[in-house]
Amino acid sequence: LACLTGCASAPAYKSLYAVGHGVDAGVNSYFDLVMTGKVPTNDVPKVARSYEQFQAAFRLAIEVAQFNPAAPPDSTTRAPAICWRW
């Protein structure tokens, strides 16, 4: 994230960074379990949709944290991308 220290929105960015990486870790762990056959694939579409909804809300939160909701996030503030392994 662009503003991790030295600006007014640094606490918000740090929180968003932690949330984003926590969600990514959880989703990646879930897909690891699916790939190894430890959990059924029945919920994959639901988890994928939920993750997409999270990403949309996450991007909005980043925009709000920038105090400029009209501006789309740039490449330094994009939500962490999930590493799809399936």
PDB file of N, CA and C in Angstrom:
ATOM      1  N   LEU A   1       0.835  -1.176   0.000  1.00  0.00           N
ATOM      2  CA  LEU A   1       0.000   0.000   0.000  1.00  0.00           C
ATOM      3  C   LEU A   1       0.879   1.239   0.000  1.00  0.00           C
ATOM      4  N   ALA A   2       0.368   2.263  -0.586  1.00  0.00           N
ATOM      5  CA  ALA A   2       1.167   3.455  -0.818  1.00  0.00           C
ATOM      6  C   ALA A   2       1.533   4.202   0.451  1.00  0.00           C
ATOM      7  N   CYS A   3       0.661   4.214   1.421  1.00  0.00           N
ATOM      8  CA  CYS A   3       0.853   5.108   2.561  1.00  0.00           C
ATOM      9  C   CYS A   3       0.880   4.322   3.862  1.00  0.00           C
ATOM     10  N   LEU A   4       1.943   3.615   4.115  1.00  0.00           N
ATOM     11  CA  LEU A   4       2.020   2.818   5.338  1.00  0.00           C
ATOM     12  C   LEU A   4       2.578   3.605   6.511  1.00  0.00           C
ATOM     13  N   THR A   5       3.330   4.661   6.238  1.00  0.00           N
ATOM     14  CA  THR A   5       3.850   5.488   7.330  1.00  0.00           C
ATOM     15  C   THR A   5       3.854   6.940   6.892  1.00  0.00           C
ATOM     16  N   GLY A   6       3.764   7.840   7.874  1.00  0.00           N
ATOM     17  CA  GLY A   6       3.977   9.249   7.590  1.00  0.00           C
ATOM     18  C   GLY A   6       2.830  10.041   7.017  1.00  0.00           C
ATOM     19  N   CYS A   7       1.627   9.524   7.021  1.00  0.00           N
ATOM     20  CA  CYS A   7       0.510  10.340   6.561  1.00  0.00           C
ATOM     21  C   CYS A   7      -0.707  10.059   7.426  1.00  0.00           C
ATOM     22  N   ALA A   8      -1.707  10.921   7.309  1.00  0.00           N
ATOM     23  CA  ALA A   8      -2.863  10.853   8.199  1.00  0.00           C
ATOM     24  C   ALA A   8      -3.631   9.546   8.074  1.00  0.00           C
ATOM     25  N   SER A   9      -3.637   8.959   6.900  1.00  0.00           N
ATOM     26  CA  SER A   9      -4.422   7.742   6.713  1.00  0.00           C
ATOM     27  C   SER A   9      -3.598   6.468   6.927  1.00  0.00           C
ATOM     28  N   ALA A  10      -2.392   6.587   7.446  1.00  0.00           N
ATOM     29  CA  ALA A  10      -1.543   5.411   7.652  1.00  0.00           C
ATOM     30  C   ALA A  10      -2.210   4.339   8.505  1.00  0.00           C
ATOM     31  N   PRO A  11      -2.882   4.676   9.624  1.00  0.00           N
ATOM     32  CA  PRO A  11      -3.540   3.614  10.403  1.00  0.00           C
ATOM     33  C   PRO A  11      -4.605   2.869   9.594  1.00  0.00           C
ATOM     34  N   ALA A  12      -5.350   3.591   8.777  1.00  0.00           N
ATOM     35  CA  ALA A  12      -6.372   2.940   7.950  1.00  0.00           C
ATOM     36  C   ALA A  12      -5.725   1.992   6.959  1.00  0.00           C
ATOM     37  N   TYR A  13      -4.647   2.430   6.320  1.00  0.00           N
ATOM     38  CA  TYR A  13      -3.974   1.566   5.355  1.00  0.00           C
ATOM     39  C   TYR A  13      -3.396   0.331   6.023  1.00  0.00           C
ATOM     40  N   LYS A  14      -2.819   0.509   7.201  1.00  0.00           N
ATOM     41  CA  LYS A  14      -2.264  -0.642   7.917  1.00  0.00           C
ATOM     42  C   LYS A  14      -3.362  -1.642   8.257  1.00  0.00           C
ATOM     43  N   SER A  15      -4.518  -1.135   8.687  1.00  0.00           N
ATOM     44  CA  SER A  15      -5.638  -2.023   9.004  1.00  0.00           C
ATOM     45  C   SER A  15      -6.146  -2.728   7.757  1.00  0.00           C
ATOM     46  N   LEU A  16      -6.296  -1.973   6.680  1.00  0.00           N
ATOM     47  CA  LEU A  16      -6.759  -2.571   5.427  1.00  0.00           C
ATOM     48  C   LEU A  16      -5.768  -3.601   4.913  1.00  0.00           C
ATOM     49  N   TYR A  17      -4.505  -3.297   5.035  1.00  0.00           N
ATOM     50  CA  TYR A  17      -3.467  -4.236   4.609  1.00  0.00           C
ATOM     51  C   TYR A  17      -3.597  -5.543   5.383  1.00  0.00           C
ATOM     52  N   ALA A  18      -3.769  -5.439   6.692  1.00  0.00           N
ATOM     53  CA  ALA A  18      -3.892  -6.638   7.526  1.00  0.00           C
ATOM     54  C   ALA A  18      -5.145  -7.429   7.170  1.00  0.00           C
ATOM     55  N   VAL A  19      -6.249  -6.746   6.983  1.00  0.00           N
ATOM     56  CA  VAL A  19      -7.502  -7.425   6.633  1.00  0.00           C
ATOM     57  C   VAL A  19      -7.371  -8.100   5.274  1.00  0.00           C
ATOM     58  N   GLY A  20      -6.843  -7.377   4.303  1.00  0.00           N
ATOM     59  CA  GLY A  20      -6.695  -7.936   2.955  1.00  0.00           C
ATOM     60  C   GLY A  20      -5.840  -9.186   2.935  1.00  0.00           C
ATOM     61  N   HIS A  21      -4.730  -9.137   3.618  1.00  0.00           N
ATOM     62  CA  HIS A  21      -3.852 -10.309   3.632  1.00  0.00           C
ATOM     63  C   HIS A  21      -4.443 -11.452   4.455  1.00  0.00           C
ATOM     64  N   GLY A  22      -5.185 -11.128   5.500  1.00  0.00           N
ATOM     65  CA  GLY A  22      -5.846 -12.174   6.280  1.00  0.00           C
ATOM     66  C   GLY A  22      -6.896 -12.914   5.467  1.00  0.00           C
ATOM     67  N   VAL A  23      -7.683 -12.150   4.726  1.00  0.00           N
ATOM     68  CA  VAL A  23      -8.713 -12.769   3.870  1.00  0.00           C
ATOM     69  C   VAL A  23      -8.046 -13.587   2.776  1.00  0.00           C
ATOM     70  N   ASP A  24      -7.016 -13.034   2.141  1.00  0.00           N
ATOM     71  CA  ASP A  24      -6.308 -13.791   1.099  1.00  0.00           C
ATOM     72  C   ASP A  24      -5.758 -15.105   1.645  1.00  0.00           C
ATOM     73  N   ALA A  25      -5.179 -15.063   2.839  1.00  0.00           N
ATOM     74  CA  ALA A  25      -4.619 -16.279   3.441  1.00  0.00           C
ATOM     75  C   ALA A  25      -5.715 -17.307   3.685  1.00  0.00           C
ATOM     76  N   GLY A  26      -6.854 -16.852   4.169  1.00  0.00           N
ATOM     77  CA  GLY A  26      -7.967 -17.766   4.421  1.00  0.00           C
ATOM     78  C   GLY A  26      -8.503 -18.399   3.150  1.00  0.00           C
ATOM     79  N   VAL A  27      -8.675 -17.585   2.118  1.00  0.00           N
ATOM     80  CA  VAL A  27      -9.187 -18.109   0.848  1.00  0.00           C
ATOM     81  C   VAL A  27      -8.175 -19.051   0.213  1.00  0.00           C
ATOM     82  N   ASN A  28      -6.912 -18.670   0.252  1.00  0.00           N
ATOM     83  CA  ASN A  28      -5.884 -19.561  -0.305  1.00  0.00           C
ATOM     84  C   ASN A  28      -5.825 -20.887   0.448  1.00  0.00           C
ATOM     85  N   SER A  29      -5.971 -20.836   1.755  1.00  0.00           N
ATOM     86  CA  SER A  29      -5.980 -22.069   2.553  1.00  0.00           C
ATOM     87  C   SER A  29      -7.163 -22.949   2.183  1.00  0.00           C
ATOM     88  N   TYR A  30      -8.316 -22.320   2.002  1.00  0.00           N
ATOM     89  CA  TYR A  30      -9.505 -23.074   1.604  1.00  0.00           C
ATOM     90  C   TYR A  30      -9.255 -23.783   0.267  1.00  0.00           C
ATOM     91  N   PHE A  31      -8.720 -23.049  -0.718  1.00  0.00           N
ATOM     92  CA  PHE A  31      -8.491 -23.672  -2.017  1.00  0.00           C
ATOM     93  C   PHE A  31      -7.391 -24.726  -1.956  1.00  0.00           C
ATOM     94  N   ASP A  32      -6.433 -24.568  -1.068  1.00  0.00           N
ATOM     95  CA  ASP A  32      -5.445 -25.630  -0.863  1.00  0.00           C
ATOM     96  C   ASP A  32      -6.136 -26.902  -0.379  1.00  0.00           C
ATOM     97  N   LEU A  33      -7.079 -26.752   0.555  1.00  0.00           N
ATOM     98  CA  LEU A  33      -7.813 -27.910   1.071  1.00  0.00           C
ATOM     99  C   LEU A  33      -8.672 -28.556  -0.017  1.00  0.00           C
ATOM    100  N   VAL A  34      -9.253 -27.724  -0.877  1.00  0.00           N
ATOM    101  CA  VAL A  34     -10.040 -28.259  -1.996  1.00  0.00           C
ATOM    102  C   VAL A  34      -9.127 -29.054  -2.930  1.00  0.00           C
ATOM    103  N   MET A  35      -7.976 -28.471  -3.242  1.00  0.00           N
ATOM    104  CA  MET A  35      -7.052 -29.131  -4.176  1.00  0.00           C
ATOM    105  C   MET A  35      -6.520 -30.453  -3.636  1.00  0.00           C
ATOM    106  N   THR A  36      -6.358 -30.557  -2.343  1.00  0.00           N
ATOM    107  CA  THR A  36      -5.842 -31.797  -1.770  1.00  0.00           C
ATOM    108  C   THR A  36      -6.960 -32.787  -1.456  1.00  0.00           C
ATOM    109  N   GLY A  37      -8.197 -32.406  -1.738  1.00  0.00           N
ATOM    110  CA  GLY A  37      -9.321 -33.302  -1.524  1.00  0.00           C
ATOM    111  C   GLY A  37      -9.790 -33.388  -0.087  1.00  0.00           C
ATOM    112  N   LYS A  38      -9.337 -32.485   0.760  1.00  0.00           N
ATOM    113  CA  LYS A  38      -9.719 -32.526   2.176  1.00  0.00           C
ATOM    114  C   LYS A  38     -11.074 -31.889   2.447  1.00  0.00           C
ATOM    115  N   VAL A  39     -11.530 -31.060   1.533  1.00  0.00           N
ATOM    116  CA  VAL A  39     -12.890 -30.515   1.616  1.00  0.00           C
ATOM    117  C   VAL A  39     -13.532 -30.657   0.238  1.00  0.00           C
ATOM    118  N   PRO A  40     -14.854 -30.846   0.204  1.00  0.00           N
ATOM    119  CA  PRO A  40     -15.524 -31.018  -1.084  1.00  0.00           C
ATOM    120  C   PRO A  40     -15.536 -29.720  -1.892  1.00  0.00           C
ATOM    121  N   THR A  41     -15.767 -29.857  -3.168  1.00  0.00           N
ATOM    122  CA  THR A  41     -15.782 -28.700  -4.067  1.00  0.00           C
ATOM    123  C   THR A  41     -17.130 -28.002  -4.107  1.00  0.00           C
ATOM    124  N   ASN A  42     -18.111 -28.495  -3.371  1.00  0.00           N
ATOM    125  CA  ASN A  42     -19.462 -27.956  -3.436  1.00  0.00           C
ATOM    126  C   ASN A  42     -19.535 -26.447  -3.203  1.00  0.00           C
ATOM    127  N   ASP A  43     -18.715 -25.928  -2.298  1.00  0.00           N
ATOM    128  CA  ASP A  43     -18.802 -24.520  -1.932  1.00  0.00           C
ATOM    129  C   ASP A  43     -17.850 -23.607  -2.702  1.00  0.00           C
ATOM    130  N   VAL A  44     -17.113 -24.142  -3.659  1.00  0.00           N
ATOM    131  CA  VAL A  44     -16.156 -23.320  -4.402  1.00  0.00           C
ATOM    132  C   VAL A  44     -16.842 -22.122  -5.054  1.00  0.00           C
ATOM    133  N   PRO A  45     -17.958 -22.293  -5.766  1.00  0.00           N
ATOM    134  CA  PRO A  45     -18.594 -21.117  -6.376  1.00  0.00           C
ATOM    135  C   PRO A  45     -19.022 -20.066  -5.334  1.00  0.00           C
ATOM    136  N   LYS A  46     -19.542 -20.526  -4.200  1.00  0.00           N
ATOM    137  CA  LYS A  46     -19.973 -19.598  -3.151  1.00  0.00           C
ATOM    138  C   LYS A  46     -18.782 -18.852  -2.560  1.00  0.00           C
ATOM    139  N   VAL A  47     -17.692 -19.555  -2.297  1.00  0.00           N
ATOM    140  CA  VAL A  47     -16.495 -18.920  -1.746  1.00  0.00           C
ATOM    141  C   VAL A  47     -15.917 -17.930  -2.756  1.00  0.00           C
ATOM    142  N   ALA A  48     -15.869 -18.311  -4.019  1.00  0.00           N
ATOM    143  CA  ALA A  48     -15.335 -17.423  -5.056  1.00  0.00           C
ATOM    144  C   ALA A  48     -16.183 -16.153  -5.170  1.00  0.00           C
ATOM    145  N   ARG A  49     -17.504 -16.295  -5.171  1.00  0.00           N
ATOM    146  CA  ARG A  49     -18.392 -15.116  -5.222  1.00  0.00           C
ATOM    147  C   ARG A  49     -18.205 -14.230  -3.997  1.00  0.00           C
ATOM    148  N   SER A  50     -18.117 -14.843  -2.843  1.00  0.00           N
ATOM    149  CA  SER A  50     -17.917 -14.076  -1.610  1.00  0.00           C
ATOM    150  C   SER A  50     -16.601 -13.319  -1.647  1.00  0.00           C
ATOM    151  N   TYR A  51     -15.570 -13.958  -2.169  1.00  0.00           N
ATOM    152  CA  TYR A  51     -14.267 -13.298  -2.260  1.00  0.00           C
ATOM    153  C   TYR A  51     -14.333 -12.121  -3.230  1.00  0.00           C
ATOM    154  N   GLU A  52     -15.030 -12.289  -4.343  1.00  0.00           N
ATOM    155  CA  GLU A  52     -15.190 -11.184  -5.294  1.00  0.00           C
ATOM    156  C   GLU A  52     -15.931 -10.017  -4.639  1.00  0.00           C
ATOM    157  N   GLN A  53     -16.954 -10.318  -3.844  1.00  0.00           N
ATOM    158  CA  GLN A  53     -17.678  -9.262  -3.135  1.00  0.00           C
ATOM    159  C   GLN A  53     -16.770  -8.575  -2.118  1.00  0.00           C
ATOM    160  N   PHE A  54     -15.953  -9.348  -1.424  1.00  0.00           N
ATOM    161  CA  PHE A  54     -14.995  -8.764  -0.501  1.00  0.00           C
ATOM    162  C   PHE A  54     -14.055  -7.817  -1.240  1.00  0.00           C
ATOM    163  N   GLN A  55     -13.524  -8.253  -2.384  1.00  0.00           N
ATOM    164  CA  GLN A  55     -12.579  -7.422  -3.142  1.00  0.00           C
ATOM    165  C   GLN A  55     -13.218  -6.095  -3.539  1.00  0.00           C
ATOM    166  N   ALA A  56     -14.485  -6.128  -3.950  1.00  0.00           N
ATOM    167  CA  ALA A  56     -15.174  -4.883  -4.321  1.00  0.00           C
ATOM    168  C   ALA A  56     -15.282  -3.955  -3.114  1.00  0.00           C
ATOM    169  N   ALA A  57     -15.663  -4.498  -1.974  1.00  0.00           N
ATOM    170  CA  ALA A  57     -15.774  -3.688  -0.754  1.00  0.00           C
ATOM    171  C   ALA A  57     -14.397  -3.208  -0.303  1.00  0.00           C
ATOM    172  N   PHE A  58     -13.394  -4.039  -0.477  1.00  0.00           N
ATOM    173  CA  PHE A  58     -12.035  -3.685  -0.085  1.00  0.00           C
ATOM    174  C   PHE A  58     -11.520  -2.516  -0.914  1.00  0.00           C
ATOM    175  N   ARG A  59     -11.758  -2.569  -2.220  1.00  0.00           N
ATOM    176  CA  ARG A  59     -11.334  -1.460  -3.085  1.00  0.00           C
ATOM    177  C   ARG A  59     -12.030  -0.162  -2.675  1.00  0.00           C
ATOM    178  N   LEU A  60     -13.304  -0.249  -2.345  1.00  0.00           N
ATOM    179  CA  LEU A  60     -14.035   0.935  -1.890  1.00  0.00           C
ATOM    180  C   LEU A  60     -13.443   1.468  -0.588  1.00  0.00           C
ATOM    181  N   ALA A  61     -13.107   0.586   0.319  1.00  0.00           N
ATOM    182  CA  ALA A  61     -12.506   1.014   1.585  1.00  0.00           C
ATOM    183  C   ALA A  61     -11.174   1.720   1.351  1.00  0.00           C
ATOM    184  N   ILE A  62     -10.406   1.236   0.398  1.00  0.00           N
ATOM    185  CA  ILE A  62      -9.137   1.890   0.073  1.00  0.00           C
ATOM    186  C   ILE A  62      -9.395   3.287  -0.487  1.00  0.00           C
ATOM    187  N   GLU A  63     -10.386   3.401  -1.361  1.00  0.00           N
ATOM    188  CA  GLU A  63     -10.720   4.711  -1.912  1.00  0.00           C
ATOM    189  C   GLU A  63     -11.127   5.680  -0.805  1.00  0.00           C
ATOM    190  N   VAL A  64     -11.944   5.227   0.112  1.00  0.00           N
ATOM    191  CA  VAL A  64     -12.386   6.075   1.216  1.00  0.00           C
ATOM    192  C   VAL A  64     -11.191   6.462   2.089  1.00  0.00           C
ATOM    193  N   ALA A  65     -10.287   5.522   2.321  1.00  0.00           N
ATOM    194  CA  ALA A  65      -9.103   5.800   3.130  1.00  0.00           C
ATOM    195  C   ALA A  65      -8.223   6.858   2.461  1.00  0.00           C
ATOM    196  N   GLN A  66      -8.303   6.960   1.169  1.00  0.00           N
ATOM    197  CA  GLN A  66      -7.529   7.970   0.446  1.00  0.00           C
ATOM    198  C   GLN A  66      -8.195   9.339   0.537  1.00  0.00           C
ATOM    199  N   PHE A  67      -9.380   9.411   1.123  1.00  0.00           N
ATOM    200  CA  PHE A  67     -10.156  10.643   1.226  1.00  0.00           C
ATOM    201  C   PHE A  67     -10.515  11.210  -0.140  1.00  0.00           C
ATOM    202  N   ASN A  68     -10.615  10.342  -1.121  1.00  0.00           N
ATOM    203  CA  ASN A  68     -10.999  10.757  -2.460  1.00  0.00           C
ATOM    204  C   ASN A  68     -11.774   9.620  -3.100  1.00  0.00           C
ATOM    205  N   PRO A  69     -13.037   9.443  -2.718  1.00  0.00           N
ATOM    206  CA  PRO A  69     -13.790   8.299  -3.222  1.00  0.00           C
ATOM    207  C   PRO A  69     -14.051   8.331  -4.724  1.00  0.00           C
ATOM    208  N   ALA A  70     -13.834   9.465  -5.378  1.00  0.00           N
ATOM    209  CA  ALA A  70     -14.069   9.533  -6.825  1.00  0.00           C
ATOM    210  C   ALA A  70     -12.897   8.958  -7.612  1.00  0.00           C
ATOM    211  N   ALA A  71     -11.737   8.894  -6.984  1.00  0.00           N
ATOM    212  CA  ALA A  71     -10.553   8.416  -7.699  1.00  0.00           C
ATOM    213  C   ALA A  71     -10.397   6.915  -7.543  1.00  0.00           C
ATOM    214  N   PRO A  72     -10.213   6.198  -8.647  1.00  0.00           N
ATOM    215  CA  PRO A  72      -9.970   4.751  -8.521  1.00  0.00           C
ATOM    216  C   PRO A  72      -8.600   4.517  -7.904  1.00  0.00           C
ATOM    217  N   PRO A  73      -8.438   3.420  -7.180  1.00  0.00           N
ATOM    218  CA  PRO A  73      -7.130   3.144  -6.588  1.00  0.00           C
ATOM    219  C   PRO A  73      -6.093   2.922  -7.679  1.00  0.00           C
ATOM    220  N   ASP A  74      -4.881   3.380  -7.427  1.00  0.00           N
ATOM    221  CA  ASP A  74      -3.817   3.155  -8.399  1.00  0.00           C
ATOM    222  C   ASP A  74      -3.111   1.832  -8.110  1.00  0.00           C
ATOM    223  N   SER A  75      -2.076   1.547  -8.855  1.00  0.00           N
ATOM    224  CA  SER A  75      -1.416   0.242  -8.741  1.00  0.00           C
ATOM    225  C   SER A  75      -0.761   0.024  -7.388  1.00  0.00           C
ATOM    226  N   THR A  76      -0.507   1.085  -6.626  1.00  0.00           N
ATOM    227  CA  THR A  76       0.134   0.903  -5.323  1.00  0.00           C
ATOM    228  C   THR A  76      -0.872   0.669  -4.212  1.00  0.00           C
ATOM    229  N   THR A  77      -2.163   0.835  -4.497  1.00  0.00           N
ATOM    230  CA  THR A  77      -3.166   0.655  -3.452  1.00  0.00           C
ATOM    231  C   THR A  77      -4.186  -0.415  -3.798  1.00  0.00           C
ATOM    232  N   ARG A  78      -3.952  -1.178  -4.830  1.00  0.00           N
ATOM    233  CA  ARG A  78      -4.905  -2.226  -5.195  1.00  0.00           C
ATOM    234  C   ARG A  78      -4.973  -3.293  -4.115  1.00  0.00           C
ATOM    235  N   ALA A  79      -6.132  -3.884  -4.021  1.00  0.00           N
ATOM    236  CA  ALA A  79      -6.314  -4.981  -3.083  1.00  0.00           C
ATOM    237  C   ALA A  79      -5.387  -6.125  -3.447  1.00  0.00           C
ATOM    238  N   PRO A  80      -4.896  -6.839  -2.457  1.00  0.00           N
ATOM    239  CA  PRO A  80      -4.040  -7.985  -2.766  1.00  0.00           C
ATOM    240  C   PRO A  80      -4.781  -8.990  -3.641  1.00  0.00           C
ATOM    241  N   ALA A  81      -4.120  -9.501  -4.612  1.00  0.00           N
ATOM    242  CA  ALA A  81      -4.736 -10.454  -5.531  1.00  0.00           C
ATOM    243  C   ALA A  81      -4.591 -11.856  -4.968  1.00  0.00           C
ATOM    244  N   ILE A  82      -5.635 -12.625  -5.123  1.00  0.00           N
ATOM    245  CA  ILE A  82      -5.563 -14.003  -4.671  1.00  0.00           C
ATOM    246  C   ILE A  82      -4.758 -14.821  -5.663  1.00  0.00           C
ATOM    247  N   CYS A  83      -4.080 -15.775  -5.155  1.00  0.00           N
ATOM    248  CA  CYS A  83      -3.283 -16.663  -5.999  1.00  0.00           C
ATOM    249  C   CYS A  83      -4.138 -17.900  -6.259  1.00  0.00           C
ATOM    250  N   TRP A  84      -4.882 -17.890  -7.356  1.00  0.00           N
ATOM    251  CA  TRP A  84      -5.740 -19.042  -7.671  1.00  0.00           C
ATOM    252  C   TRP A  84      -4.855 -20.198  -8.080  1.00  0.00           C
ATOM    253  N   ARG A  85      -5.009 -21.302  -7.375  1.00  0.00           N
ATOM    254  CA  ARG A  85      -4.150 -22.461  -7.647  1.00  0.00           C
ATOM    255  C   ARG A  85      -4.947 -23.653  -8.150  1.00  0.00           C
ATOM    256  N   TRP A  86      -6.048 -23.431  -8.739  1.00  0.00           N
ATOM    257  CA  TRP A  86      -6.841 -24.557  -9.220  1.00  0.00           C
ATOM    258  C   TRP A  86      -7.243 -24.370 -10.627  1.00  0.00           C
TER     259      TRP A  86
END
